[in-house]
Amino acid sequence: MPRELFRFAVVGLAAYGVTLLGDYSLKLTVFREKPVTALFCATVASTAFAYLLSRRWSFAGRGGHHRVREAALFFVVNAGAVAVNLVPPLVSRYVLHLSVPHVGFVAQEIADFVAGMVLGTLSGTAFRWFGYRRWVFPTSAPPMGVTQGGEPELVVERLPCARGGQRDGSVVEVP
């Protein structure tokens, strides 16, 4: 699990960079009057990026579902995480009124950053970690390549050696 958590964190940091770059690029150009929309668009783009890295690297060792179902579950979990992520900036802007003309421009930008990029990202990340491990890349799912019913098939698996290494090529018949 520590390796998986480390990889999840690396992918998350890379996706955070995509979100940060996208958010400020949009917010300072085409979505000047709609900062929450800018954050939403940037987060959706980084989600697609994160799925590719998560499937190929972070959670590559876990079982999974068929790719279409897995991708759909990934995007459903991320839709929930985006909603969780948007709560702090919505509260900051529209409940606490931390925006111009109620506060200065610098205070508005600091509030947007803290609410969206810090608090929102942290809460969304916690939601994603739980959701990915529970629903998207579960350990209890059947191994990839195992049919749902009918004929048993041969699956090659790696078994641990006595010295902690890996042994390759053991063939196991799966009922």
Coordinates of C-alpha atoms in Angstrom, one line a residue:
M1 CA 0.0 0.0 0.0
P2 CA 2.8 2.6 0.6
R3 CA 3.9 2.2 -3.0
E4 CA 0.4 2.6 -4.2
L5 CA -0.2 5.6 -2.0
F6 CA 3.1 7.2 -3.3
R7 CA 2.1 6.6 -6.9
F8 CA -1.4 8.0 -6.2
A9 CA 0.3 11.1 -4.7
V10 CA 2.6 11.5 -7.7
V11 CA -0.3 11.2 -10.2
G12 CA -2.3 13.6 -8.0
L13 CA 0.5 16.2 -8.0
A14 CA 0.7 16.0 -11.8
A15 CA -3.0 16.3 -12.1
Y16 CA -2.9 19.2 -9.6
G17 CA -0.4 20.9 -11.9
V18 CA -2.8 20.4 -14.9
T19 CA -5.6 21.8 -12.8
L20 CA -3.7 24.8 -11.6
L21 CA -2.4 25.7 -15.0
G22 CA -5.8 25.2 -16.6
D23 CA -7.7 27.1 -13.9
Y24 CA -5.5 30.2 -14.0
S25 CA -5.2 30.1 -17.8
L26 CA -9.0 30.1 -18.1
K27 CA -9.7 32.4 -15.2
L28 CA -7.4 35.1 -16.5
T29 CA -8.7 34.9 -20.1
V30 CA -12.0 33.5 -21.2
F31 CA -13.7 33.0 -17.8
R32 CA -12.8 36.2 -16.1
E33 CA -16.3 36.6 -14.6
K34 CA -16.8 32.9 -13.9
P35 CA -14.0 31.6 -11.7
V36 CA -15.9 28.5 -10.5
T37 CA -16.6 27.5 -14.2
A38 CA -12.8 27.9 -14.9
L39 CA -12.0 25.6 -12.0
F40 CA -14.6 23.1 -13.2
C41 CA -13.3 22.9 -16.7
A42 CA -9.7 22.6 -15.5
T43 CA -10.7 19.8 -13.1
V44 CA -12.5 17.8 -15.8
A45 CA -9.4 18.0 -18.0
S46 CA -7.1 16.9 -15.3
T47 CA -9.5 14.0 -14.4
A48 CA -9.0 12.5 -17.9
F49 CA -5.2 12.9 -17.5
A50 CA -5.4 11.3 -14.0
Y51 CA -7.4 8.3 -15.3
L52 CA -4.7 7.4 -17.8
L53 CA -1.9 7.6 -15.3
S54 CA -3.9 5.8 -12.5
R55 CA -4.9 2.9 -14.7
R56 CA -1.4 2.5 -16.2
W57 CA 0.7 3.2 -13.1
S58 CA -0.9 3.9 -9.7
F59 CA -3.3 1.1 -9.5
A60 CA -1.9 -1.2 -12.2
G61 CA -1.4 -4.0 -9.8
R62 CA -5.0 -4.2 -8.7
G63 CA -7.8 -6.1 -10.1
G64 CA -10.3 -4.1 -12.1
H65 CA -13.4 -4.1 -14.1
H66 CA -13.7 -4.2 -17.8
R67 CA -12.2 -1.0 -19.2
V68 CA -15.5 0.7 -20.1
R69 CA -17.0 0.0 -16.7
E70 CA -13.8 1.0 -14.9
A71 CA -13.6 4.3 -16.8
A72 CA -17.2 5.0 -16.1
L73 CA -16.8 4.3 -12.4
F74 CA -13.6 6.5 -12.4
F75 CA -15.5 9.4 -13.9
V76 CA -18.5 8.9 -11.5
V77 CA -16.1 9.0 -8.5
N78 CA -14.4 12.0 -10.0
A79 CA -17.7 13.8 -10.5
G80 CA -18.3 13.4 -6.8
A81 CA -14.8 14.6 -6.1
V82 CA -15.4 17.6 -8.4
A83 CA -18.6 18.4 -6.5
V84 CA -16.7 18.1 -3.2
N85 CA -13.8 20.3 -4.6
L86 CA -16.2 23.0 -5.7
V87 CA -17.9 23.5 -2.3
P88 CA -15.1 25.6 -0.7
P89 CA -14.9 28.1 -3.6
L90 CA -18.6 28.4 -3.8
V91 CA -18.9 29.1 -0.1
S92 CA -16.0 31.6 -0.4
R93 CA -17.4 33.5 -3.3
Y94 CA -21.2 33.3 -2.7
V95 CA -21.7 32.8 1.0
L96 CA -18.8 34.7 2.5
H97 CA -18.7 37.2 -0.4
L98 CA -14.9 37.1 -0.6
S99 CA -14.9 38.8 -4.0
V100 CA -14.6 42.3 -5.5
P101 CA -16.3 44.7 -4.6
H102 CA -16.7 43.3 -1.0
V103 CA -12.9 42.7 -0.7
G104 CA -9.9 43.9 -2.7
F105 CA -8.6 42.0 -5.8
V106 CA -5.6 40.5 -3.9
A107 CA -7.8 39.3 -1.1
Q108 CA -10.2 37.7 -3.6
E109 CA -7.4 35.9 -5.4
I110 CA -6.0 34.6 -2.1
A111 CA -9.4 33.4 -1.0
D112 CA -10.0 31.7 -4.4
F113 CA -6.6 30.0 -4.1
V114 CA -7.1 28.8 -0.6
A115 CA -10.7 27.7 -1.1
G116 CA -10.4 26.1 -4.5
M117 CA -6.8 25.0 -4.9
V118 CA -6.0 24.1 -1.3
L119 CA -9.2 23.2 0.7
G120 CA -11.1 21.9 -2.4
T121 CA -8.2 19.9 -3.7
L122 CA -7.5 18.3 -0.3
S123 CA -11.1 17.3 0.3
G124 CA -11.5 16.1 -3.3
T125 CA -8.3 14.0 -3.0
A126 CA -9.5 12.3 0.1
F127 CA -12.7 11.4 -1.6
R128 CA -10.9 10.1 -4.7
W129 CA -8.5 7.9 -2.7
F130 CA -11.4 6.3 -0.9
G131 CA -13.5 5.9 -4.1
Y132 CA -10.7 4.5 -6.3
R133 CA -9.7 1.9 -3.8
R134 CA -13.3 1.0 -3.0
W135 CA -15.1 1.1 -6.3
V136 CA -12.9 1.7 -9.3
F137 CA -9.8 -0.5 -8.7
P138 CA -11.0 -2.9 -6.0
T139 CA -8.8 -5.8 -4.8
S140 CA -11.8 -8.1 -4.6
A141 CA -12.6 -7.9 -8.3
P142 CA -11.8 -10.9 -10.4
P143 CA -8.3 -10.9 -12.0
M144 CA -8.2 -9.4 -15.5
G145 CA -8.7 -12.1 -18.1
V146 CA -10.9 -14.3 -16.0
T147 CA -14.2 -15.1 -17.7
Q148 CA -17.5 -14.6 -15.7
G149 CA -18.7 -18.2 -16.3
G150 CA -18.1 -21.2 -18.3
E151 CA -14.8 -22.8 -19.2
P152 CA -11.8 -22.4 -16.8
E153 CA -8.9 -20.6 -18.4
L154 CA -5.2 -20.4 -17.7
V155 CA -3.9 -17.4 -15.9
V156 CA -0.2 -16.6 -15.4
E157 CA 0.4 -15.1 -12.0
R158 CA 3.5 -14.0 -10.0
L159 CA 4.1 -15.7 -6.7
P160 CA 6.4 -14.4 -4.0
C161 CA 9.7 -16.1 -3.5
A162 CA 11.0 -17.1 0.0
R163 CA 13.5 -14.1 -0.2
G164 CA 10.8 -11.5 -0.9
G165 CA 11.4 -11.4 -4.7
Q166 CA 9.0 -12.5 -7.4
R167 CA 8.9 -15.8 -9.3
D168 CA 7.7 -15.6 -12.9
G169 CA 5.5 -17.9 -15.0
S170 CA 3.5 -20.1 -12.6
V171 CA 0.5 -21.3 -14.5
V172 CA -2.7 -21.7 -12.4
E173 CA -6.0 -23.1 -13.6
V174 CA -8.9 -20.8 -12.6
P175 CA -12.3 -22.4 -12.1

